[in-house]
Every structure is written in C-alpha cells, then in structure tokens.
C-alpha cells in the first residue's frame, strides 16, 4: 500500500486503547508488550486496573491469578491482592484490601507509595522536589505504609499493574516501582511487538485533514469512528467533506451509513489471516465456514487496493508466510503450522525496554476535590460497543451492578446526596456544547465524586437487537480527556427511569450463603465452612437412591477461584439454547439464564466488600420440585440427575415455587417462535428448543453426558474422569468448576468434595444438593485487619 500510494496517510484508532502503558518506551520504530506473570506474584497491587475482566488478555490474567489463589489445605500459600480504584470492578471484588480513590488521584497515590517505598529502603531515583510535591498527602498513611512493607518483604515476588486509561506519568511510576521491587524479568516481562505499527489511537490527523479538504479518498478498515470517535473530532462532518469514502465492516453501522461505499467484511471465522499473541507467537487465522453473505476479508481488500488485482485471502496469507517460514520444505512446515494453530518458537525473546521518563505531575488534593470526575470505562459485556447487537451479551447482567439491557452513571451514595440525585433519576451531563442524559445508579464502593460512564451503548445502527439500547456516553467524550474528564454541569431532571436489573437485594441478611474466612482463621479451624449452620438431625421420608452400580454425577465450585465474570452463564446459554427475552421481561424478573451469578456486598454501605456465587440447579437428592409436579415432568434418574421431560410439562410452575434456590425458568412467551433462519443455524441440535408454557433449568449438560457414555460403551469401557466437561466448566477462565462421577473415589470432583472447605448451599433444608462449594478464603495483611465486626 505504501509503495502504491506514497502520499497516503495511515492512522489507527481504537476507542479503548492500552497504548499509554507502552508510550514511554524508547524507540519510535519499536513497540513493547508487557506480560504479567500473576502466577509468580505473592503480592499484587492494582492501580485502577481491572486486569481480570475488561482489559487485554484478561482471560489469561484471570487463569494465572487463580493459580496463585488456589488452596486445598491449611498448609498451602496464596497470593495477596491490593486494589486502588475509583469504581467497583471484578478485580476489586477479589481484593484482600481495596481503597476507594478517584481515578484522577491514582497518580498522587502512586507518588505517595513511591516515596514510602524509598523511605523503607528501596533505591528509586526521583525528580527534584518530588517529595515536597507529593509527600504531604491525605491518603490513608497506615494503608500505604502496610502496603509498602508488604511489597518490600516480597521483593522479586510482587507486581504492580496500572490501568490502561491512566495517564502516562502513572505508568512511568509503575515501571519505576516494578524495577525497584525486582519484578522486571520475574513477575513482569516484555516482548517486542513484531510486524506492528506504533500509532497513537488518539491521533486526530484524519479528522483535521478531512476538515481542511486535504483528503480526497478515505478507506476505513473495520472500526466505527462515526459512533465512537471523540466528539471534538466531529467525524461525521469530516466524512461529508471527503469526495470518496469506503468502509469495510461486518455491519452496516453508523460509519457505513455515512460513507459512499460499504464493503461487507467477512468475519474472522469466515476468512484467512494471521496474528501474533501477546508474547509474539505467530498464528494463522483459518476459516471454519465460507462467508455466509459474500463478505471479503481485510487482506483481500488491501491486496486489491495495493495491486489492482483481486486475489483470495488464502493465497495472500500463504504468500506472506513463505517469507516467514522460508527455506525448503515449505509445504510441510505450512501444514504443520495449520495443524498446530501457531508457529512453534516464534515467541519474542524477553527484553527490558529503555524508558524515556517525562516530567511527572498529578493533582494532589485527595481530600478537597469535590468537583465530580467522569471516568469512561468499557462495558464488561459490550466493550466499546462492537458487541451491541449480541443479545446474549446485552442480557448478561453486569457482574457488579447486575444491570442488563441498560447502562447508567455509577455514583456513590455520598455523591448522590451531595448532588441531590435519586437512584434511577435521569441526569444531564453538560460539557461545553455537548450534552448527555443518562440514569444514575447508586453503587456502594464507588469513590466519592467519581462517576463512571460505561461505553458501548446508545447505538443507532447496530442492528435490531442493539439499536437504541442505553445512552451513548461518547456524546461528551473528548480527545484531550478520553478516559478521565470533568464536566461543566451535572444536574438531575426529576424524571425516573429504573434500568433492568436481575438482583434487587445486595445483602445475605446474616445467612451463611457464601461462607468465607481469612487465611489465618482457616488455618486455625479448617472445618469452619461446615460449622456455620446448626440444625436438627436431617431425616427423610423417602428411601435413598442406589447408585452403587452406575454413575453418580456431581459438581463443585471453588469460590476462591470464581471471579464472577459470567463466562459460565454465556457458555451455558450457547450450549443449551437458552432464549433471549429482552429488557421488558428481564425487568419483570423473567430472565431465562440456567446459571446465574449472585453478587453480595458485606460491610458498610459506603465501602463494602463484594463476593460472587454461581447458582444453578443443585440436582438435589431430596428434590422438592419432584414431589409437587402433578404430571411427573421433573424426575430423578438412576444417575442422580434431576431431569425435565419437556413434553409432559403443563406449566403449573409448582416446581419453581417449591425450589429453595429459585433456579427454574419458565417460558412465559414463545421466545423462539420468531427466530430468524440464521439464528436457527446457531442452535445446538443436541438440545431441545423449548416453547411457551414450559419449565426449564440446568441439566448438567445431559447431552454431553450421553455422548460420552455412548462413546465409552462402543469402546467397551467406563467414562473416564475428565471426559465429560460441562459448558460452564469449559467456559470458566479460572477453572473454578469441577464436574464428574462422585462414585469414582479417584475423580477430581470427588477429591474437591473431600477438601475441608466444601459445603452445601441450604443443606439445612435436607434437600441434599448434589452441587457443593468450596468456601472463599481471603488473605488480608495482619497490619490492616480491623477488630470491628463486619455486617453481612
């Protein structure tokens, strides 16, 4: 392209970018990728970083973090997590210690921590007058001192991570502290990014050149800048001044409707391409299906533009890889890469990049800043808006707020009082000539005078699912403050709009639903999880089932590994054809998810702790649903499963009323009746699609059990441990779920059930649930433990 069009300007834009993490490394022609090794870190400090869910490589980070969190007996060790953040995140929910701090003050906190580390003996070269500027702060000095001491004590075994939205000077300080703590090369390594440009994602050259009439033709590959570009770029107006414009996109979105030409882009699963992983490992993207709607891959479009010759993306990728694989015997090496999925040995070598540190400057008044800040954060489900037309993700409750099909401005209880705002009140944010109206949602744990605005909503050309859902927070986002900003005016309109949410209670009300203890208490009393409930001897009028001759299926969920991300919910929905019901039905409590993630707060209203618990059908031995069904539509089978016979169900809902876990779902309408042909193709053919008036629930992925049993029978053997993996288990990034035959004393699920933290939810009702949980363990710093009782 550069050879064909030497005067062309190339620019990159992503509304959510991690470029600031790497922006201070030397070398204009090089780009470096940080690789976090959470499994090696004994102490982790997160500075406004949601590394477990919404940031790049979060699934990998979650898996590694969970490795260091897993314990099976009182003698095991586990890591310790400190989180300093403005809004409650999934990462903050996993913290052993969490401090609420406005995002604009994270830099000042990092500076105060740097000074404390130096005071405790670390060698850190700081600018002149650094101590004078940041030493007199109003942060919790005891908290900072204990944190610094813990980091110093675990030198070479600690890691500090900064959120990608934080300004460059914060990341400079993070890098300096990681060097001083010996983390570089241990818990933090860097790979040199190959084959990549080093652009600025907030480079407004294209918009400015277009406004000046200096661009005659514009080609946009992917993205949707007309929707998500900074408002001061005025990208839509800039497009009107360009003579010829082309948008290559998977969707006819907001940008496509403004360009002269729209070229349907093939999905990644429909096209050839290549990519590198974070560590530099090269891989080939291979299609699973031919393009359904005649889409073209980006590689094909670029080839046509550069050479004027149309060519299949397969040939272009193959031609590129001839230079990568090189030498003789190309065909065999090419086929080996296709088979393996990646090129072995292509990962970048670990490097320590040179840093170019600029003058460091932050706001410092931690106590006196009361003008609310605005923090733009990607949606945990829709990200920057690219997934807005995905009904599964729209209906997936936010792991913290439990909102679905809506976004809201998240504010603390104190901020709501100061601004005189009510929960659900439509609030107007004004920034110069730009305005945004959005309901507020009062959230415990939010930093005072910090308002979080989730991105990705308010689309007008996303598709029939994503159009006009939520509020478009890009409407007040500017290029000079794309992540952390202030507004000139915030006020309530008096109108109330309550977003759809799936959980309207936040407390366990003193009940031991989620059982947890500190590591110290666990070591002192390993059986604590089984001693929290007193009840009379549990006896049943029904005879016990006999499983001595067959299988007996069961599940264990480790609450110490579960982060509450909701991946299991989506995995289950995909596997079991769980329907989407829409905002109105969700607001009425009629969501259909077979597996829900309950979220509870413990502690005070302003600054609580957060815990999560996945809850699905418990497949009880004494199932109360079975005894009340008048037509025996829900029955117990010989392997311990509580099964549904859909053709018998007449919809009395007695079973749902009698279920203490409230995990049964009723089809109030025929949600699948108007399903398009393309969506029908995505349904699992092994699972019945239910109709109106039918009750449904978790089946332990019975179709997968049957498939494995049939295969084992053909091969003349029993089903092996680990051969059956449920959809929720397969989707879980932290391996928090174990499933298998509890009759097999050597199976992994049986081993987990023997762990002393194992307990059954609502076991005092004598329903004898087949699912169980491993109690949650926290690892607080003894110097920061309060003797005050904590409310449930």
mmCIF file with all atom_site columns, N, CA and C in Angstrom, residues 127-164:
data_model
loop_
_atom_site.group_PDB
_atom_site.id
_atom_site.type_symbol
_atom_site.label_atom_id
_atom_site.label_alt_id
_atom_site.label_comp_id
_atom_site.label_asym_id
_atom_site.label_entity_id
_atom_site.label_seq_id
_atom_site.pdbx_PDB_ins_code
_atom_site.Cartn_x
_atom_site.Cartn_y
_atom_site.Cartn_z
_atom_site.occupancy
_atom_site.B_iso_or_equiv
_atom_site.pdbx_formal_charge
_atom_site.auth_seq_id
_atom_site.auth_comp_id
_atom_site.auth_asym_id
_atom_site.auth_atom_id
_atom_site.pdbx_PDB_model_num
ATOM 1   N N  . UNK A 1 127 ? 12.654 12.631  40.747 1.00 0.00 ? 127 UNK A N  1
ATOM 2   C CA . UNK A 1 127 ? 12.977 14.021  40.373 1.00 0.00 ? 127 UNK A CA 1
ATOM 3   C C  . UNK A 1 127 ? 13.142 14.912  41.597 1.00 0.00 ? 127 UNK A C  1
ATOM 4   N N  . UNK A 1 128 ? 13.817 16.019  41.387 1.00 0.00 ? 128 UNK A N  1
ATOM 5   C CA . UNK A 1 128 ? 13.995 17.005  42.453 1.00 0.00 ? 128 UNK A CA 1
ATOM 6   C C  . UNK A 1 128 ? 12.613 17.547  42.879 1.00 0.00 ? 128 UNK A C  1
ATOM 7   N N  . UNK A 1 129 ? 12.446 17.772  44.149 1.00 0.00 ? 129 UNK A N  1
ATOM 8   C CA . UNK A 1 129 ? 11.221 18.295  44.756 1.00 0.00 ? 129 UNK A CA 1
ATOM 9   C C  . UNK A 1 129 ? 10.041 17.318  44.663 1.00 0.00 ? 129 UNK A C  1
ATOM 10  N N  . UNK A 1 130 ? 10.316 16.050  44.305 1.00 0.00 ? 130 UNK A N  1
ATOM 11  C CA . UNK A 1 130 ? 9.234  15.063  44.222 1.00 0.00 ? 130 UNK A CA 1
ATOM 12  C C  . UNK A 1 130 ? 8.593  14.875  45.596 1.00 0.00 ? 130 UNK A C  1
ATOM 13  N N  . UNK A 1 131 ? 9.452  14.730  46.619 1.00 0.00 ? 131 UNK A N  1
ATOM 14  C CA . UNK A 1 131 ? 8.927  14.556  47.968 1.00 0.00 ? 131 UNK A CA 1
ATOM 15  C C  . UNK A 1 131 ? 8.173  15.769  48.465 1.00 0.00 ? 131 UNK A C  1
ATOM 16  N N  . UNK A 1 132 ? 8.640  16.946  48.085 1.00 0.00 ? 132 UNK A N  1
ATOM 17  C CA . UNK A 1 132 ? 7.976  18.181  48.507 1.00 0.00 ? 132 UNK A CA 1
ATOM 18  C C  . UNK A 1 132 ? 6.588  18.285  47.891 1.00 0.00 ? 132 UNK A C  1
ATOM 19  N N  . UNK A 1 133 ? 6.446  17.783  46.657 1.00 0.00 ? 133 UNK A N  1
ATOM 20  C CA . UNK A 1 133 ? 5.172  17.880  45.960 1.00 0.00 ? 133 UNK A CA 1
ATOM 21  C C  . UNK A 1 133 ? 4.164  16.841  46.446 1.00 0.00 ? 133 UNK A C  1
ATOM 22  N N  . UNK A 1 134 ? 4.637  15.613  46.690 1.00 0.00 ? 134 UNK A N  1
ATOM 23  C CA . UNK A 1 134 ? 3.699  14.515  46.919 1.00 0.00 ? 134 UNK A CA 1
ATOM 24  C C  . UNK A 1 134 ? 3.820  13.877  48.298 1.00 0.00 ? 134 UNK A C  1
ATOM 25  N N  . UNK A 1 135 ? 4.721  14.375  49.131 1.00 0.00 ? 135 UNK A N  1
ATOM 26  C CA . UNK A 1 135 ? 4.870  13.786  50.454 1.00 0.00 ? 135 UNK A CA 1
ATOM 27  C C  . UNK A 1 135 ? 3.780  14.201  51.418 1.00 0.00 ? 135 UNK A C  1
ATOM 28  N N  . UNK A 1 136 ? 3.216  15.383  51.224 1.00 0.00 ? 136 UNK A N  1
ATOM 29  C CA . UNK A 1 136 ? 2.175  15.878  52.130 1.00 0.00 ? 136 UNK A CA 1
ATOM 30  C C  . UNK A 1 136 ? 0.804  15.553  51.537 1.00 0.00 ? 136 UNK A C  1
ATOM 31  N N  . UNK A 1 137 ? 0.378  14.315  51.693 1.00 0.00 ? 137 UNK A N  1
ATOM 32  C CA . UNK A 1 137 ? -0.885 13.862  51.091 1.00 0.00 ? 137 UNK A CA 1
ATOM 33  C C  . UNK A 1 137 ? -1.885 13.507  52.188 1.00 0.00 ? 137 UNK A C  1
ATOM 34  N N  . UNK A 1 138 ? -3.139 13.289  51.785 1.00 0.00 ? 138 UNK A N  1
ATOM 35  C CA . UNK A 1 138 ? -4.186 12.953  52.746 1.00 0.00 ? 138 UNK A CA 1
ATOM 36  C C  . UNK A 1 138 ? -4.738 11.546  52.538 1.00 0.00 ? 138 UNK A C  1
ATOM 37  N N  . UNK A 1 139 ? -3.978 10.691  51.850 1.00 0.00 ? 139 UNK A N  1
ATOM 38  C CA . UNK A 1 139 ? -4.369 9.290   51.744 1.00 0.00 ? 139 UNK A CA 1
ATOM 39  C C  . UNK A 1 139 ? -4.160 8.595   53.095 1.00 0.00 ? 139 UNK A C  1
ATOM 40  N N  . UNK A 1 140 ? -4.717 7.410   53.230 1.00 0.00 ? 140 UNK A N  1
ATOM 41  C CA . UNK A 1 140 ? -4.574 6.626   54.454 1.00 0.00 ? 140 UNK A CA 1
ATOM 42  C C  . UNK A 1 140 ? -3.111 6.197   54.612 1.00 0.00 ? 140 UNK A C  1
ATOM 43  N N  . UNK A 1 141 ? -2.397 6.867   55.508 1.00 0.00 ? 141 UNK A N  1
ATOM 44  C CA . UNK A 1 141 ? -0.962 6.601   55.654 1.00 0.00 ? 141 UNK A CA 1
ATOM 45  C C  . UNK A 1 141 ? -0.691 5.204   56.201 1.00 0.00 ? 141 UNK A C  1
ATOM 46  N N  . UNK A 1 142 ? -1.554 4.720   57.084 1.00 0.00 ? 142 UNK A N  1
ATOM 47  C CA . UNK A 1 142 ? -1.370 3.364   57.606 1.00 0.00 ? 142 UNK A CA 1
ATOM 48  C C  . UNK A 1 142 ? -1.495 2.339   56.481 1.00 0.00 ? 142 UNK A C  1
ATOM 49  N N  . UNK A 1 143 ? -2.467 2.574   55.601 1.00 0.00 ? 143 UNK A N  1
ATOM 50  C CA . UNK A 1 143 ? -2.703 1.671   54.468 1.00 0.00 ? 143 UNK A CA 1
ATOM 51  C C  . UNK A 1 143 ? -1.479 1.652   53.553 1.00 0.00 ? 143 UNK A C  1
ATOM 52  N N  . UNK A 1 144 ? -0.957 2.830   53.220 1.00 0.00 ? 144 UNK A N  1
ATOM 53  C CA . UNK A 1 144 ? 0.192  2.928   52.323 1.00 0.00 ? 144 UNK A CA 1
ATOM 54  C C  . UNK A 1 144 ? 1.433  2.323   52.970 1.00 0.00 ? 144 UNK A C  1
ATOM 55  N N  . UNK A 1 145 ? 1.643  2.573   54.258 1.00 0.00 ? 145 UNK A N  1
ATOM 56  C CA . UNK A 1 145 ? 2.813  2.034   54.950 1.00 0.00 ? 145 UNK A CA 1
ATOM 57  C C  . UNK A 1 145 ? 2.785  0.512   54.989 1.00 0.00 ? 145 UNK A C  1
ATOM 58  N N  . UNK A 1 146 ? 1.613  -0.066  55.304 1.00 0.00 ? 146 UNK A N  1
ATOM 59  C CA . UNK A 1 146 ? 1.492  -1.522  55.348 1.00 0.00 ? 146 UNK A CA 1
ATOM 60  C C  . UNK A 1 146 ? 1.677  -2.127  53.961 1.00 0.00 ? 146 UNK A C  1
ATOM 61  N N  . UNK A 1 147 ? 1.114  -1.483  52.943 1.00 0.00 ? 147 UNK A N  1
ATOM 62  C CA . UNK A 1 147 ? 1.273  -1.947  51.563 1.00 0.00 ? 147 UNK A CA 1
ATOM 63  C C  . UNK A 1 147 ? 2.745  -1.935  51.166 1.00 0.00 ? 147 UNK A C  1
ATOM 64  N N  . UNK A 1 148 ? 3.434  -0.833  51.423 1.00 0.00 ? 148 UNK A N  1
ATOM 65  C CA . UNK A 1 148 ? 4.850  -0.722  51.062 1.00 0.00 ? 148 UNK A CA 1
ATOM 66  C C  . UNK A 1 148 ? 5.680  -1.781  51.769 1.00 0.00 ? 148 UNK A C  1
ATOM 67  N N  . UNK A 1 149 ? 5.407  -2.000  53.046 1.00 0.00 ? 149 UNK A N  1
ATOM 68  C CA . UNK A 1 149 ? 6.156  -3.005  53.802 1.00 0.00 ? 149 UNK A CA 1
ATOM 69  C C  . UNK A 1 149 ? 5.934  -4.396  53.220 1.00 0.00 ? 149 UNK A C  1
ATOM 70  N N  . UNK A 1 150 ? 4.702  -4.683  52.800 1.00 0.00 ? 150 UNK A N  1
ATOM 71  C CA . UNK A 1 150 ? 4.391  -5.983  52.206 1.00 0.00 ? 150 UNK A CA 1
ATOM 72  C C  . UNK A 1 150 ? 5.120  -6.163  50.875 1.00 0.00 ? 150 UNK A C  1
ATOM 73  N N  . UNK A 1 151 ? 5.169  -5.100  50.072 1.00 0.00 ? 151 UNK A N  1
ATOM 74  C CA . UNK A 1 151 ? 5.879  -5.168  48.794 1.00 0.00 ? 151 UNK A CA 1
ATOM 75  C C  . UNK A 1 151 ? 7.371  -5.382  49.012 1.00 0.00 ? 151 UNK A C  1
ATOM 76  N N  . UNK A 1 152 ? 7.947  -4.651  49.955 1.00 0.00 ? 152 UNK A N  1
ATOM 77  C CA . UNK A 1 152 ? 9.377  -4.777  50.227 1.00 0.00 ? 152 UNK A CA 1
ATOM 78  C C  . UNK A 1 152 ? 9.711  -6.168  50.769 1.00 0.00 ? 152 UNK A C  1
ATOM 79  N N  . UNK A 1 153 ? 8.830  -6.679  51.607 1.00 0.00 ? 153 UNK A N  1
ATOM 80  C CA . UNK A 1 153 ? 9.055  -8.010  52.177 1.00 0.00 ? 153 UNK A CA 1
ATOM 81  C C  . UNK A 1 153 ? 9.023  -9.096  51.107 1.00 0.00 ? 153 UNK A C  1
ATOM 82  N N  . UNK A 1 154 ? 8.261  -8.862  50.046 1.00 0.00 ? 154 UNK A N  1
ATOM 83  C CA . UNK A 1 154 ? 8.135  -9.844  48.958 1.00 0.00 ? 154 UNK A CA 1
ATOM 84  C C  . UNK A 1 154 ? 8.855  -9.363  47.705 1.00 0.00 ? 154 UNK A C  1
ATOM 85  N N  . UNK A 1 155 ? 10.012 -8.777  47.879 1.00 0.00 ? 155 UNK A N  1
ATOM 86  C CA . UNK A 1 155 ? 10.777 -8.273  46.760 1.00 0.00 ? 155 UNK A CA 1
ATOM 87  C C  . UNK A 1 155 ? 11.093 -9.417  45.791 1.00 0.00 ? 155 UNK A C  1
ATOM 88  N N  . UNK A 1 156 ? 11.051 -9.135  44.512 1.00 0.00 ? 156 UNK A N  1
ATOM 89  C CA . UNK A 1 156 ? 11.196 -10.100 43.408 1.00 0.00 ? 156 UNK A CA 1
ATOM 90  C C  . UNK A 1 156 ? 9.960  -10.988 43.238 1.00 0.00 ? 156 UNK A C  1
ATOM 91  N N  . UNK A 1 157 ? 8.993  -10.878 44.147 1.00 0.00 ? 157 UNK A N  1
ATOM 92  C CA . UNK A 1 157 ? 7.795  -11.719 44.067 1.00 0.00 ? 157 UNK A CA 1
ATOM 93  C C  . UNK A 1 157 ? 6.532  -10.860 44.135 1.00 0.00 ? 157 UNK A C  1
ATOM 94  N N  . UNK A 1 158 ? 6.614  -9.637  43.660 1.00 0.00 ? 158 UNK A N  1
ATOM 95  C CA . UNK A 1 158 ? 5.445  -8.756  43.674 1.00 0.00 ? 158 UNK A CA 1
ATOM 96  C C  . UNK A 1 158 ? 5.277  -8.104  42.307 1.00 0.00 ? 158 UNK A C  1
ATOM 97  N N  . UNK A 1 159 ? 4.086  -7.561  42.086 1.00 0.00 ? 159 UNK A N  1
ATOM 98  C CA . UNK A 1 159 ? 3.749  -6.994  40.782 1.00 0.00 ? 159 UNK A CA 1
ATOM 99  C C  . UNK A 1 159 ? 2.803  -5.818  40.977 1.00 0.00 ? 159 UNK A C  1
ATOM 100 N N  . UNK A 1 160 ? 3.080  -4.728  40.281 1.00 0.00 ? 160 UNK A N  1
ATOM 101 C CA . UNK A 1 160 ? 2.205  -3.557  40.289 1.00 0.00 ? 160 UNK A CA 1
ATOM 102 C C  . UNK A 1 160 ? 1.687  -3.342  38.871 1.00 0.00 ? 160 UNK A C  1
ATOM 103 N N  . UNK A 1 161 ? 0.364  -3.199  38.734 1.00 0.00 ? 161 UNK A N  1
ATOM 104 C CA . UNK A 1 161 ? -0.285 -3.050  37.424 1.00 0.00 ? 161 UNK A CA 1
ATOM 105 C C  . UNK A 1 161 ? -1.097 -1.769  37.420 1.00 0.00 ? 161 UNK A C  1
ATOM 106 N N  . UNK A 1 162 ? -0.960 -0.981  36.361 1.00 0.00 ? 162 UNK A N  1
ATOM 107 C CA . UNK A 1 162 ? -1.740 0.250   36.208 1.00 0.00 ? 162 UNK A CA 1
ATOM 108 C C  . UNK A 1 162 ? -2.778 0.106   35.110 1.00 0.00 ? 162 UNK A C  1
ATOM 109 N N  . UNK A 1 163 ? -3.929 0.687   35.320 1.00 0.00 ? 163 UNK A N  1
ATOM 110 C CA . UNK A 1 163 ? -4.991 0.623   34.318 1.00 0.00 ? 163 UNK A CA 1
ATOM 111 C C  . UNK A 1 163 ? -4.611 1.343   33.039 1.00 0.00 ? 163 UNK A C  1
ATOM 112 N N  . UNK A 1 164 ? -4.994 0.814   31.882 1.00 0.00 ? 164 UNK A N  1
ATOM 113 C CA . UNK A 1 164 ? -4.593 1.428   30.599 1.00 0.00 ? 164 UNK A CA 1
ATOM 114 C C  . UNK A 1 164 ? -5.160 2.820   30.384 1.00 0.00 ? 164 UNK A C  1
#
